[in-house]
GROMACS .gro file of C-alpha atoms in nm:
model
  271
    1MET     CA    1   8.696   2.941   9.079
    2LYS     CA    2   9.075   2.944   9.055
    3LEU     CA    3   9.067   2.566   9.051
    4PHE     CA    4   8.823   2.565   8.760
    5LEU     CA    5   9.020   2.830   8.573
    6ASN     CA    6   9.327   2.607   8.593
    7ASP     CA    7   9.137   2.316   8.441
    8LYS     CA    8   9.151   2.352   8.061
    9ARG     CA    9   8.851   2.124   8.019
   10VAL     CA   10   8.622   2.385   8.176
   11ASP     CA   11   8.425   2.605   7.934
   12ILE     CA   12   8.456   2.934   8.119
   13ASN     CA   13   8.229   3.119   7.873
   14LYS     CA   14   7.940   2.871   7.889
   15GLU     CA   15   7.604   3.050   7.916
   16GLU     CA   16   7.326   2.950   8.152
   17LYS     CA   17   7.004   2.855   7.974
   18GLU     CA   18   6.742   3.099   8.106
   19TYR     CA   19   6.895   3.434   8.009
   20GLY     CA   20   7.217   3.343   7.836
   21TYR     CA   21   7.442   3.489   8.107
   22THR     CA   22   7.807   3.388   8.108
   23PRO     CA   23   8.000   3.365   8.437
   24PHE     CA   24   8.172   3.694   8.351
   25CYS     CA   25   7.838   3.864   8.280
   26ILE     CA   26   7.697   3.741   8.611
   27ALA     CA   27   7.999   3.878   8.796
   28CYS     CA   28   7.946   4.221   8.636
   29TYR     CA   29   7.570   4.205   8.694
   30LYS     CA   30   7.612   4.119   9.063
   31GLY     CA   31   7.894   4.365   9.127
   32HIS     CA   32   8.156   4.105   9.220
   33THR     CA   33   8.459   4.326   9.160
   34GLU     CA   34   8.731   4.082   9.267
   35ILE     CA   35   8.589   3.805   9.048
   36VAL     CA   36   8.574   4.046   8.754
   37LYS     CA   37   8.943   4.129   8.809
   38LEU     CA   38   9.030   3.762   8.819
   39LEU     CA   39   8.840   3.679   8.501
   40LEU     CA   40   8.979   3.978   8.312
   41ASN     CA   41   9.325   3.833   8.359
   42ASP     CA   42   9.226   3.517   8.171
   43GLU     CA   43   9.267   3.568   7.797
   44ARG     CA   44   9.002   3.305   7.726
   45ILE     CA   45   8.724   3.522   7.871
   46ASP     CA   46   8.481   3.656   7.610
   47ILE     CA   47   8.428   3.997   7.769
   48ASN     CA   48   8.175   4.122   7.514
   49LYS     CA   49   7.955   3.813   7.494
   50VAL     CA   50   7.590   3.919   7.510
   51ASP     CA   51   7.292   3.756   7.681
   52GLN     CA   52   6.958   3.681   7.516
   53HIS     CA   53   6.867   4.050   7.523
   54SER     CA   54   7.200   4.154   7.367
   55ARG     CA   55   7.324   4.300   7.697
   56THR     CA   56   7.700   4.292   7.744
   57PRO     CA   57   7.875   4.256   8.081
   58PHE     CA   58   7.971   4.625   8.053
   59PHE     CA   59   7.606   4.719   7.996
   60GLU     CA   60   7.504   4.530   8.310
   61ALA     CA   61   7.771   4.700   8.522
   62CYS     CA   62   7.657   5.043   8.399
   63LYS     CA   63   7.287   4.964   8.447
   64ASN     CA   64   7.338   4.853   8.806
   65GLY     CA   65   7.572   5.137   8.900
   66TYR     CA   66   7.887   4.935   8.977
   67ILE     CA   67   8.136   5.212   8.916
   68GLU     CA   68   8.449   5.019   9.015
   69ILE     CA   69   8.367   4.748   8.762
   70VAL     CA   70   8.288   5.014   8.502
   71LYS     CA   71   8.633   5.167   8.562
   72LEU     CA   72   8.800   4.828   8.526
   73LEU     CA   73   8.623   4.759   8.198
   74LEU     CA   74   8.689   5.108   8.058
   75ASN     CA   75   9.058   5.045   8.108
   76ASP     CA   76   9.039   4.728   7.899
   77LYS     CA   77   9.052   4.822   7.531
   78ARG     CA   78   8.883   4.496   7.434
   79VAL     CA   79   8.553   4.615   7.580
   80ASP     CA   80   8.291   4.746   7.337
   81ILE     CA   81   8.157   5.037   7.543
   82ASN     CA   82   7.887   5.133   7.291
   83LYS     CA   83   7.730   4.794   7.227
   84ALA     CA   84   7.350   4.834   7.249
   85ASN     CA   85   7.097   4.587   7.386
   86LEU     CA   86   6.803   4.442   7.196
   87TYR     CA   87   6.613   4.772   7.229
   88GLY     CA   88   6.900   4.987   7.104
   89GLU     CA   89   6.992   5.114   7.452
   90THR     CA   90   7.365   5.168   7.500
   91PRO     CA   91   7.553   5.158   7.833
   92PHE     CA   92   7.564   5.540   7.830
   93TYR     CA   93   7.190   5.554   7.760
   94ILE     CA   94   7.102   5.320   8.046
   95SER     CA   95   7.333   5.506   8.285
   96CYS     CA   96   7.149   5.830   8.206
   97GLN     CA   97   6.811   5.664   8.245
   98LYS     CA   98   6.902   5.508   8.580
   99GLY     CA   99   7.057   5.829   8.714
  100HIS     CA  100   7.408   5.692   8.776
  101ILE     CA  101   7.573   6.033   8.755
  102GLU     CA  102   7.931   5.927   8.834
  103ILE     CA  103   7.918   5.665   8.560
  104VAL     CA  104   7.768   5.921   8.321
  105LYS     CA  105   8.059   6.152   8.400
  106LEU     CA  106   8.310   5.873   8.336
  107LEU     CA  107   8.154   5.780   8.003
  108SER     CA  108   8.110   6.144   7.894
  109ASN     CA  109   8.481   6.197   7.942
  110ASP     CA  110   8.572   5.893   7.733
  111GLU     CA  111   8.611   5.995   7.370
  112ARG     CA  112   8.493   5.651   7.256
  113THR     CA  113   8.143   5.705   7.398
  114HIS     CA  114   7.866   5.779   7.148
  115ILE     CA  115   7.671   6.024   7.361
  116ASN     CA  116   7.389   6.080   7.112
  117LYS     CA  117   7.330   5.724   6.996
  118VAL     CA  118   6.955   5.657   6.985
  119ASP     CA  119   6.751   5.353   7.084
  120ASN     CA  120   6.505   5.176   6.855
  121ASP     CA  121   6.242   5.446   6.913
  122GLY     CA  122   6.486   5.725   6.834
  123ALA     CA  123   6.541   5.828   7.198
  124THR     CA  124   6.881   5.975   7.286
  125PRO     CA  125   7.044   5.937   7.628
  126PHE     CA  126   6.941   6.298   7.696
  127TYR     CA  127   6.579   6.214   7.610
  128SER     CA  128   6.593   5.916   7.847
  129ALA     CA  129   6.721   6.141   8.128
  130VAL     CA  130   6.430   6.382   8.069
  131SER     CA  131   6.162   6.113   8.046
  132SER     CA  132   6.290   5.943   8.364
  133GLN     CA  133   6.320   6.278   8.548
  134LYS     CA  134   6.694   6.254   8.618
  135ILE     CA  135   6.747   6.629   8.661
  136GLU     CA  136   7.111   6.616   8.773
  137ILE     CA  137   7.198   6.406   8.468
  138MET     CA  138   7.011   6.657   8.252
  139LYS     CA  139   7.209   6.947   8.395
  140LEU     CA  140   7.532   6.763   8.327
  141LEU     CA  141   7.435   6.692   7.967
  142LEU     CA  142   7.307   7.045   7.905
  143ASN     CA  143   7.659   7.167   7.985
  144ASP     CA  144   7.804   6.942   7.714
  145ASN     CA  145   7.776   7.112   7.375
  146ARG     CA  146   7.805   6.778   7.198
  147VAL     CA  147   7.466   6.668   7.330
  148GLU     CA  148   7.174   6.700   7.087
  149ILE     CA  149   6.912   6.841   7.322
  150ASN     CA  150   6.637   6.876   7.057
  151LYS     CA  151   6.679   6.541   6.884
  152PRO     CA  152   6.330   6.383   6.867
  153LEU     CA  153   6.195   6.031   6.870
  154ASN     CA  154   6.092   5.867   6.544
  155ASP     CA  155   5.750   6.033   6.584
  156GLU     CA  156   5.916   6.376   6.632
  157THR     CA  157   5.855   6.389   7.009
  158THR     CA  158   6.132   6.607   7.157
  159PRO     CA  159   6.264   6.599   7.514
  160PHE     CA  160   6.087   6.930   7.579
  161TRP     CA  161   5.761   6.793   7.437
  162ILE     CA  162   5.763   6.488   7.666
  163ALA     CA  163   5.836   6.707   7.970
  164CYS     CA  164   5.529   6.919   7.887
  165GLU     CA  165   5.314   6.613   7.822
  166LYS     CA  166   5.412   6.442   8.147
  167GLY     CA  167   5.375   6.755   8.360
  168TYR     CA  168   5.741   6.772   8.466
  169ILE     CA  169   5.732   7.143   8.552
  170GLU     CA  170   6.082   7.168   8.702
  171ILE     CA  171   6.228   7.010   8.389
  172VAL     CA  172   6.020   7.242   8.170
  173LYS     CA  173   6.161   7.541   8.362
  174LEU     CA  174   6.516   7.412   8.327
  175LEU     CA  175   6.481   7.358   7.953
  176LEU     CA  176   6.310   7.692   7.897
  177ASN     CA  177   6.616   7.864   8.043
  178ASP     CA  178   6.830   7.717   7.765
  179GLU     CA  179   6.784   7.920   7.449
  180ARG     CA  180   6.895   7.625   7.236
  181VAL     CA  181   6.578   7.433   7.324
  182ASP     CA  182   6.315   7.438   7.050
  183ILE     CA  183   6.002   7.500   7.255
  184ASN     CA  184   5.759   7.504   6.960
  185LYS     CA  185   5.859   7.191   6.770
  186ALA     CA  186   5.548   6.982   6.705
  187ARG     CA  187   5.516   6.604   6.704
  188ASN     CA  188   5.426   6.437   6.374
  189ASP     CA  189   5.055   6.481   6.453
  190GLY     CA  190   5.096   6.860   6.470
  191LYS     CA  191   5.068   6.884   6.849
  192THR     CA  192   5.313   7.134   6.997
  193PRO     CA  193   5.450   7.118   7.354
  194PHE     CA  194   5.209   7.400   7.447
  195TRP     CA  195   4.916   7.217   7.286
  196ILE     CA  196   4.987   6.896   7.477
  197ALA     CA  197   5.033   7.079   7.809
  198CYS     CA  198   4.686   7.232   7.765
  199SER     CA  199   4.538   6.899   7.657
  200GLN     CA  200   4.682   6.724   7.964
  201ARG     CA  201   4.555   6.998   8.202
  202HIS     CA  202   4.902   7.094   8.324
  203ILE     CA  203   4.798   7.449   8.408
  204GLY     CA  204   5.121   7.527   8.593
  205ILE     CA  205   5.320   7.452   8.278
  206VAL     CA  206   5.070   7.641   8.061
  207LYS     CA  207   5.110   7.950   8.282
  208TYR     CA  208   5.487   7.923   8.281
  209LEU     CA  209   5.500   7.890   7.903
  210LEU     CA  210   5.282   8.198   7.862
  211GLU     CA  211   5.475   8.407   8.114
  212ASN     CA  212   5.837   8.308   8.053
  213GLY     CA  213   5.896   8.566   7.780
  214ARG     CA  214   5.986   8.327   7.498
  215GLU     CA  215   5.769   8.327   7.187
  216ILE     CA  216   5.500   8.060   7.202
  217ASP     CA  217   5.258   7.990   6.915
  218ILE     CA  218   4.942   7.934   7.119
  219SER     CA  219   4.712   7.921   6.817
  220LYS     CA  220   4.896   7.654   6.617
  221PRO     CA  221   4.647   7.371   6.545
  222ASN     CA  222   4.718   6.999   6.537
  223ASP     CA  223   4.677   6.798   6.217
  224ASN     CA  224   4.300   6.784   6.276
  225GLY     CA  225   4.279   7.163   6.280
  226LYS     CA  226   4.219   7.187   6.656
  227THR     CA  227   4.401   7.454   6.857
  228ALA     CA  228   4.486   7.423   7.227
  229LEU     CA  229   4.189   7.648   7.305
  230ASP     CA  230   3.959   7.432   7.092
  231ILE     CA  231   4.061   7.111   7.267
  232ALA     CA  232   4.033   7.267   7.614
  233LYS     CA  233   3.679   7.386   7.538
  234GLU     CA  234   3.568   7.060   7.379
  235THR     CA  235   3.717   6.827   7.640
  236GLY     CA  236   3.595   7.045   7.925
  237ASN     CA  237   3.239   7.030   7.790
  238GLU     CA  238   3.231   6.655   7.733
  239GLU     CA  239   2.967   6.456   7.922
  240GLN     CA  240   3.064   6.260   8.229
  241LYS     CA  241   3.214   5.925   8.129
  242ILE     CA  242   3.080   5.599   8.271
  243SER     CA  243   3.416   5.520   8.432
  244GLU     CA  244   3.457   5.876   8.567
  245SER     CA  245   3.365   5.957   8.925
  246GLU     CA  246   3.171   6.274   9.002
  247GLU     CA  247   3.478   6.424   9.167
  248ALA     CA  248   3.700   6.345   8.869
  249TYR     CA  249   3.437   6.486   8.634
  250GLN     CA  250   3.413   6.813   8.825
  251ASN     CA  251   3.792   6.838   8.850
  252ARG     CA  252   3.823   6.790   8.475
  253LYS     CA  253   3.564   7.055   8.398
  254LYS     CA  254   3.725   7.301   8.638
  255ALA     CA  255   4.079   7.241   8.507
  256TYR     CA  256   3.979   7.292   8.144
  257SER     CA  257   3.769   7.595   8.238
  258ASN     CA  258   4.076   7.748   8.402
  259ILE     CA  259   4.286   7.680   8.095
  260VAL     CA  260   4.022   7.832   7.863
  261GLU     CA  261   4.005   8.142   8.084
  262LEU     CA  262   4.383   8.169   8.087
  263LEU     CA  263   4.416   8.136   7.708
  264GLU     CA  264   4.135   8.378   7.632
  265SER     CA  265   4.280   8.631   7.876
  266PHE     CA  266   4.626   8.595   7.722
  267GLY     CA  267   4.483   8.630   7.371
  268SER     CA  268   4.288   8.945   7.460
  269ASN     CA  269   4.602   9.098   7.613
  270LEU     CA  270   4.786   9.039   7.288
  271ASN     CA  271   4.514   9.220   7.102
   0.00000   0.00000   0.00000
């Protein structure tokens, strides 16, 4: 390498054909710290040159968790630490999604980092941590008042909504304990987090939402006028589907029956 670097005829930023990686990008992607140090000392190196998916060398180091390389690049003011890939994902975003907590800490403490920058779907780094179940990252971000914990996707899906839809009960509990979290915000089809938890048969989440003490609108309908109780009754009474085994059919009926019983009991207690 040193021999090639000393030969001025060598194009040291030449990309390979398949993905458009430069030698510097490959070094960051593979975690070759000493090579990264060597190349950083050559002023000819294009340290922000992107590959075919608009991923910078810094992005690759963050994605793969190479903290020593991340530190090196953060100390070089030429590095664009917020450059997003083709899908709008920034280095901070991908670090949150992958669960690289030490890198997330580093980037959070760097005033240049755009900690709420969204991807093409409108997802924030916090949303990506929730959807990928990175609880320790979530806790870290919840303690940072700059983080927009209710910012939704383009279709108005919030981090809390996706946790209820996916059945991530520990995340739901964590978010419910933060009074800043909007637990009733509906998606653009009118479905609330409570509605979707009922629809997806997440009875543990349904119970927790009803019992946690925060105000839940259990009768809010979706845009088709169907409440959570309506959808639980209707879906629970549907005929067995061709692709549905007998066991799955019985489990579905039982789960929705339990949710209907729970909602009707809760409603009667309110009255």
